[in-house]
Structures are given as C-alpha cells and as structure tokens.
Amino acid sequence: MTEKEKMIAGLLFDAYDQELIEARNDARQLVIDFNRTNENEKDERHKILKKLLGSMGNNVLFEPTIRFDYGFNTSIGDHSFFNFNSVILDVAPVTIGNNVLVGPNVSILTPLHPMVAEERNFRKSSDGTLQLIEYARPITIGNNVWIAGDVTINAGVTIGDHVVIGSGSVVTKDIPSGVFAAGVPCQVIREITDADRLLEE
C-alpha cells in the first residue's frame, strides 16, 4: 500500500511521504487562493472549492478564511454554510450532510498521533529522510445540524441528524440525532422538541 492508501484506510502512515507532501501543498495553494478572494468573487470561490473538495453539493458557502490538509477527503452536501475561520484537517474522510450550519472558528480534526513520545517524534528512515508517523479517524456530521462557534470536533466522531452543538464545545464522542449537546467534553443536554419551534406552521 502507498502511504496515501494507508492514510485513507486509517492505518499508521508517514505524513512526510512525498506524495502526501505534494497533495498538502496543492490543497494549501488552493486555500491561499480562496482566502485572497474578495466579496465580489463568489464565482471564483465556488470554482476553487470545486477543485479543492472531494465532493460538494449545491449552495455550499464558506467565508474566508479556510484551512484544509488535503481537501479531497472532504465531502459536503447541499445548502451548507461555514462561517469565518473553518479548519478541516481531513487526513481521514470528513463527511458533512445537507443543511449544515457551522459557526466561526470551528475545527474538524481527524488526525491522531501516537501516545508514546518516541513513536510520534520525527525519525529518520534508512535513506536518511525524515518520517512522521500518524493515523486518523473519520468524522461524520449528519443532516440539519447547527454547530455553533468555537467548537472542536475530534477524530472518529459521528454527529447525528437534527443536532445542535453549543458554542465552545469539544466533541470527543458520538452525538445521537435530535438533541442539543454542549460542554467540554460535549454531552447531550436534552432532546430538541416541538416546544423549541419559533415559527408557526
């Protein structure tokens, strides 16, 4: 297996593999291009996102600035909005559903590093090049989710449908559908019910 194949499969891989370095460089150049656009360049932003992301539905909007590790590992459904300063470290697949609202300063982080220091530190391979061993776990966010500002979503987490994540939360475990969850670590506070409706049907 290549290091890229290991990465996507969730195995230990060398992040300093040349193919992966080039893929990150490509993604980061697209990110730089996106972040340099102005408010009159919506079409250009859309073109850059189409090049960057693995897949993107209709009416997906990101406010600058954005940060991605690879881009190709991120899939986003229809009608989703990302406020300022989104960070998506998509070493493993990141799957985001339809009608997802993401507040400012939200971090979606799939990478993991070994707990034992000598395993996670830089090392030299037999040919003298540097290696950095890591692994990653996918993150899935369902449909009709609102993630408030300053939330961190950690590797391996699945967030269900119709969920609200309160601001400043650190999501370390799966969140079921239909709930409001918040805190550090993020926990289910209560179900979302018809009593929460603000508009008359």
Tab-separated table of C-alpha atoms in Angstrom:
chain	number	residue	atom	x	y	z
A	1	MET	CA	0.000	0.000	0.000
A	2	THR	CA	1.094	3.563	-0.610
A	3	GLU	CA	1.271	5.960	2.332
A	4	LYS	CA	-1.812	7.718	0.945
A	5	GLU	CA	-3.725	4.434	0.851
A	6	LYS	CA	-2.653	3.693	4.430
A	7	MET	CA	-3.781	7.174	5.488
A	8	ILE	CA	-7.248	6.810	3.998
A	9	ALA	CA	-7.587	3.290	5.452
A	10	GLY	CA	-6.899	4.588	8.978
A	11	LEU	CA	-3.543	2.809	9.301
A	12	LEU	CA	-0.280	4.249	10.593
A	13	PHE	CA	1.379	6.181	7.773
A	14	ASP	CA	4.284	8.503	7.112
A	15	ALA	CA	2.991	12.074	6.824
A	16	TYR	CA	6.314	13.104	5.263
A	17	ASP	CA	5.777	10.847	2.247
A	18	GLN	CA	6.473	12.879	-0.889
A	19	GLU	CA	3.089	12.184	-2.495
A	20	LEU	CA	1.331	13.434	0.630
A	21	ILE	CA	3.552	16.493	0.926
A	22	GLU	CA	2.673	17.412	-2.654
A	23	ALA	CA	-1.039	16.815	-2.030
A	24	ARG	CA	-0.959	19.087	1.034
A	25	ASN	CA	0.931	21.730	-0.909
A	26	ASP	CA	-1.676	21.626	-3.690
A	27	ALA	CA	-4.515	21.969	-1.177
A	28	ARG	CA	-2.818	24.797	0.688
A	29	GLN	CA	-2.236	26.744	-2.514
A	30	LEU	CA	-5.956	26.479	-3.306
A	31	VAL	CA	-6.697	27.607	0.254
A	32	ILE	CA	-4.420	30.623	-0.201
A	33	ASP	CA	-6.165	31.450	-3.480
A	34	PHE	CA	-9.585	31.200	-1.819
A	35	ASN	CA	-8.599	33.330	1.152
A	36	ARG	CA	-7.309	36.067	-1.160
A	37	THR	CA	-10.653	36.486	-2.942
A	38	ASN	CA	-12.925	39.425	-2.216
A	39	GLU	CA	-16.685	39.658	-1.730
A	40	ASN	CA	-17.275	40.277	-5.442
A	41	GLU	CA	-15.623	36.980	-6.431
A	42	LYS	CA	-18.267	34.453	-5.365
A	43	ASP	CA	-17.940	32.532	-8.638
A	44	GLU	CA	-14.173	32.273	-8.205
A	45	ARG	CA	-14.624	30.995	-4.650
A	46	HIS	CA	-17.010	28.351	-5.945
A	47	LYS	CA	-14.525	27.236	-8.631
A	48	ILE	CA	-11.733	26.920	-6.072
A	49	LEU	CA	-13.903	24.877	-3.706
A	50	LYS	CA	-14.863	22.534	-6.555
A	51	LYS	CA	-11.156	21.912	-7.221
A	52	LEU	CA	-10.316	21.543	-3.541
A	53	LEU	CA	-13.078	19.333	-2.147
A	54	GLY	CA	-13.748	15.665	-2.812
A	55	SER	CA	-17.407	16.474	-3.490
A	56	MET	CA	-19.657	19.456	-2.894
A	57	GLY	CA	-23.408	19.818	-3.266
A	58	ASN	CA	-25.436	22.837	-4.319
A	59	ASN	CA	-25.320	26.129	-2.433
A	60	VAL	CA	-22.276	25.428	-0.266
A	61	LEU	CA	-20.741	28.620	1.101
A	62	PHE	CA	-17.523	29.205	3.038
A	63	GLU	CA	-16.496	32.557	4.449
A	64	PRO	CA	-12.740	33.191	4.425
A	65	THR	CA	-10.536	32.160	5.987
A	66	ILE	CA	-10.452	28.409	5.469
A	67	ARG	CA	-7.803	25.750	6.165
A	68	PHE	CA	-7.626	22.171	4.847
A	69	ASP	CA	-4.980	19.471	4.972
A	70	TYR	CA	-5.995	17.738	1.732
A	71	GLY	CA	-9.480	18.792	0.640
A	72	PHE	CA	-10.072	15.641	-1.409
A	73	ASN	CA	-11.071	13.786	1.780
A	74	THR	CA	-13.965	16.188	2.493
A	75	SER	CA	-17.496	15.724	1.115
A	76	ILE	CA	-20.264	18.250	1.775
A	77	GLY	CA	-23.970	18.003	0.910
A	78	ASP	CA	-26.389	20.679	-0.251
A	79	HIS	CA	-27.204	24.030	1.373
A	80	SER	CA	-24.420	24.141	3.940
A	81	PHE	CA	-22.741	27.267	5.321
A	82	PHE	CA	-19.386	27.703	7.068
A	83	ASN	CA	-18.649	30.938	8.893
A	84	PHE	CA	-15.224	32.550	9.310
A	85	ASN	CA	-12.066	30.579	10.116
A	86	SER	CA	-13.070	26.998	9.364
A	87	VAL	CA	-10.317	24.440	9.954
A	88	ILE	CA	-10.857	20.981	8.461
A	89	LEU	CA	-7.898	18.637	8.872
A	90	ASP	CA	-9.173	15.915	6.585
A	91	VAL	CA	-6.441	13.301	6.911
A	92	ALA	CA	-9.294	10.774	7.177
A	93	PRO	CA	-12.612	11.250	5.359
A	94	VAL	CA	-14.856	14.078	6.579
A	95	THR	CA	-18.484	13.642	5.516
A	96	ILE	CA	-20.873	16.545	6.088
A	97	GLY	CA	-24.567	16.291	5.224
A	98	ASN	CA	-27.211	18.666	3.891
A	99	ASN	CA	-28.343	21.869	5.601
A	100	VAL	CA	-25.393	22.091	7.973
A	101	LEU	CA	-24.616	25.469	9.564
A	102	VAL	CA	-21.127	25.900	11.013
A	103	GLY	CA	-20.213	28.870	13.186
A	104	PRO	CA	-16.913	30.765	13.265
A	105	ASN	CA	-13.675	29.226	14.488
A	106	VAL	CA	-14.843	25.618	14.200
A	107	SER	CA	-12.180	22.899	13.949
A	108	ILE	CA	-12.866	19.450	12.476
A	109	LEU	CA	-9.815	17.347	13.285
A	110	THR	CA	-9.304	13.788	12.032
A	111	PRO	CA	-5.539	13.278	12.691
A	112	LEU	CA	-4.176	11.362	15.657
A	113	HIS	CA	-0.620	10.891	16.890
A	114	PRO	CA	0.808	8.017	18.935
A	115	MET	CA	0.629	8.450	22.706
A	116	VAL	CA	4.181	7.184	23.206
A	117	ALA	CA	6.638	10.016	22.551
A	118	GLU	CA	9.306	8.046	20.680
A	119	GLU	CA	6.635	6.735	18.298
A	120	ARG	CA	5.276	10.191	17.446
A	121	ASN	CA	8.584	12.073	17.253
A	122	PHE	CA	10.355	12.671	13.954
A	123	ARG	CA	12.586	9.784	12.899
A	124	LYS	CA	14.970	9.059	10.049
A	125	SER	CA	14.297	6.326	7.532
A	126	SER	CA	17.017	4.051	6.193
A	127	ASP	CA	17.727	6.516	3.366
A	128	GLY	CA	18.095	9.429	5.819
A	129	THR	CA	14.810	11.193	5.038
A	130	LEU	CA	12.590	12.390	7.883
A	131	GLN	CA	9.447	10.457	8.785
A	132	LEU	CA	6.485	11.455	10.935
A	133	ILE	CA	4.114	8.629	11.809
A	134	GLU	CA	0.448	9.399	12.427
A	135	TYR	CA	-3.014	7.983	11.775
A	136	ALA	CA	-6.549	9.332	11.534
A	137	ARG	CA	-10.209	8.502	12.114
A	138	PRO	CA	-13.138	9.746	10.002
A	139	ILE	CA	-15.651	12.356	11.123
A	140	THR	CA	-19.293	12.300	10.010
A	141	ILE	CA	-21.796	15.122	10.508
A	142	GLY	CA	-25.417	14.378	9.595
A	143	ASN	CA	-28.164	16.464	8.024
A	144	ASN	CA	-29.779	19.571	9.526
A	145	VAL	CA	-27.008	20.189	12.052
A	146	TRP	CA	-26.031	23.518	13.607
A	147	ILE	CA	-22.515	23.693	15.050
A	148	ALA	CA	-22.088	26.940	16.966
A	149	GLY	CA	-18.891	28.972	17.183
A	150	ASP	CA	-15.575	27.810	18.624
A	151	VAL	CA	-16.457	24.103	18.555
A	152	THR	CA	-13.791	21.410	18.174
A	153	ILE	CA	-14.826	18.041	16.709
A	154	ASN	CA	-12.276	15.312	17.359
A	155	ALA	CA	-11.251	12.287	15.326
A	156	GLY	CA	-13.660	9.375	14.994
A	157	VAL	CA	-16.802	11.303	15.969
A	158	THR	CA	-20.212	10.901	14.332
A	159	ILE	CA	-22.853	13.576	14.889
A	160	GLY	CA	-26.401	12.525	14.016
A	161	ASP	CA	-29.166	14.409	12.201
A	162	HIS	CA	-31.097	17.392	13.590
A	163	VAL	CA	-28.438	18.197	16.202
A	164	VAL	CA	-27.334	21.494	17.772
A	165	ILE	CA	-23.816	21.662	19.251
A	166	GLY	CA	-23.410	24.561	21.705
A	167	SER	CA	-20.618	27.094	21.351
A	168	GLY	CA	-17.212	26.265	22.764
A	169	SER	CA	-17.894	22.542	22.920
A	170	VAL	CA	-15.240	19.870	22.461
A	171	VAL	CA	-16.881	16.845	20.838
A	172	THR	CA	-14.989	13.692	21.774
A	173	LYS	CA	-17.762	11.069	21.434
A	174	ASP	CA	-20.653	10.342	19.097
A	175	ILE	CA	-23.768	12.523	19.438
A	176	PRO	CA	-27.151	10.920	18.631
A	177	SER	CA	-29.775	12.515	16.402
A	178	GLY	CA	-32.326	15.063	17.577
A	179	VAL	CA	-30.510	16.550	20.555
A	180	PHE	CA	-28.877	19.694	21.882
A	181	ALA	CA	-25.387	18.878	23.167
A	182	ALA	CA	-22.745	21.130	24.687
A	183	GLY	CA	-19.784	21.304	27.031
A	184	VAL	CA	-16.209	20.184	27.493
A	185	PRO	CA	-16.387	17.319	26.863
A	186	CYS	CA	-19.593	17.691	24.850
A	187	GLN	CA	-22.573	15.847	26.319
A	188	VAL	CA	-26.253	15.556	25.460
A	189	ILE	CA	-28.212	18.227	27.350
A	190	ARG	CA	-31.703	17.397	26.122
A	191	GLU	CA	-33.824	16.392	23.160
A	192	ILE	CA	-34.970	19.012	20.681
A	193	THR	CA	-38.799	19.050	20.624
A	194	ASP	CA	-41.712	20.949	19.086
A	195	ALA	CA	-41.541	23.293	22.082
A	196	ASP	CA	-38.358	24.697	20.505
A	197	ARG	CA	-40.185	25.923	17.383
A	198	LEU	CA	-40.129	29.678	16.755
A	199	LEU	CA	-42.240	29.790	13.589
A	200	GLU	CA	-45.892	28.840	13.273
A	201	GLU	CA	-46.527	26.154	10.665
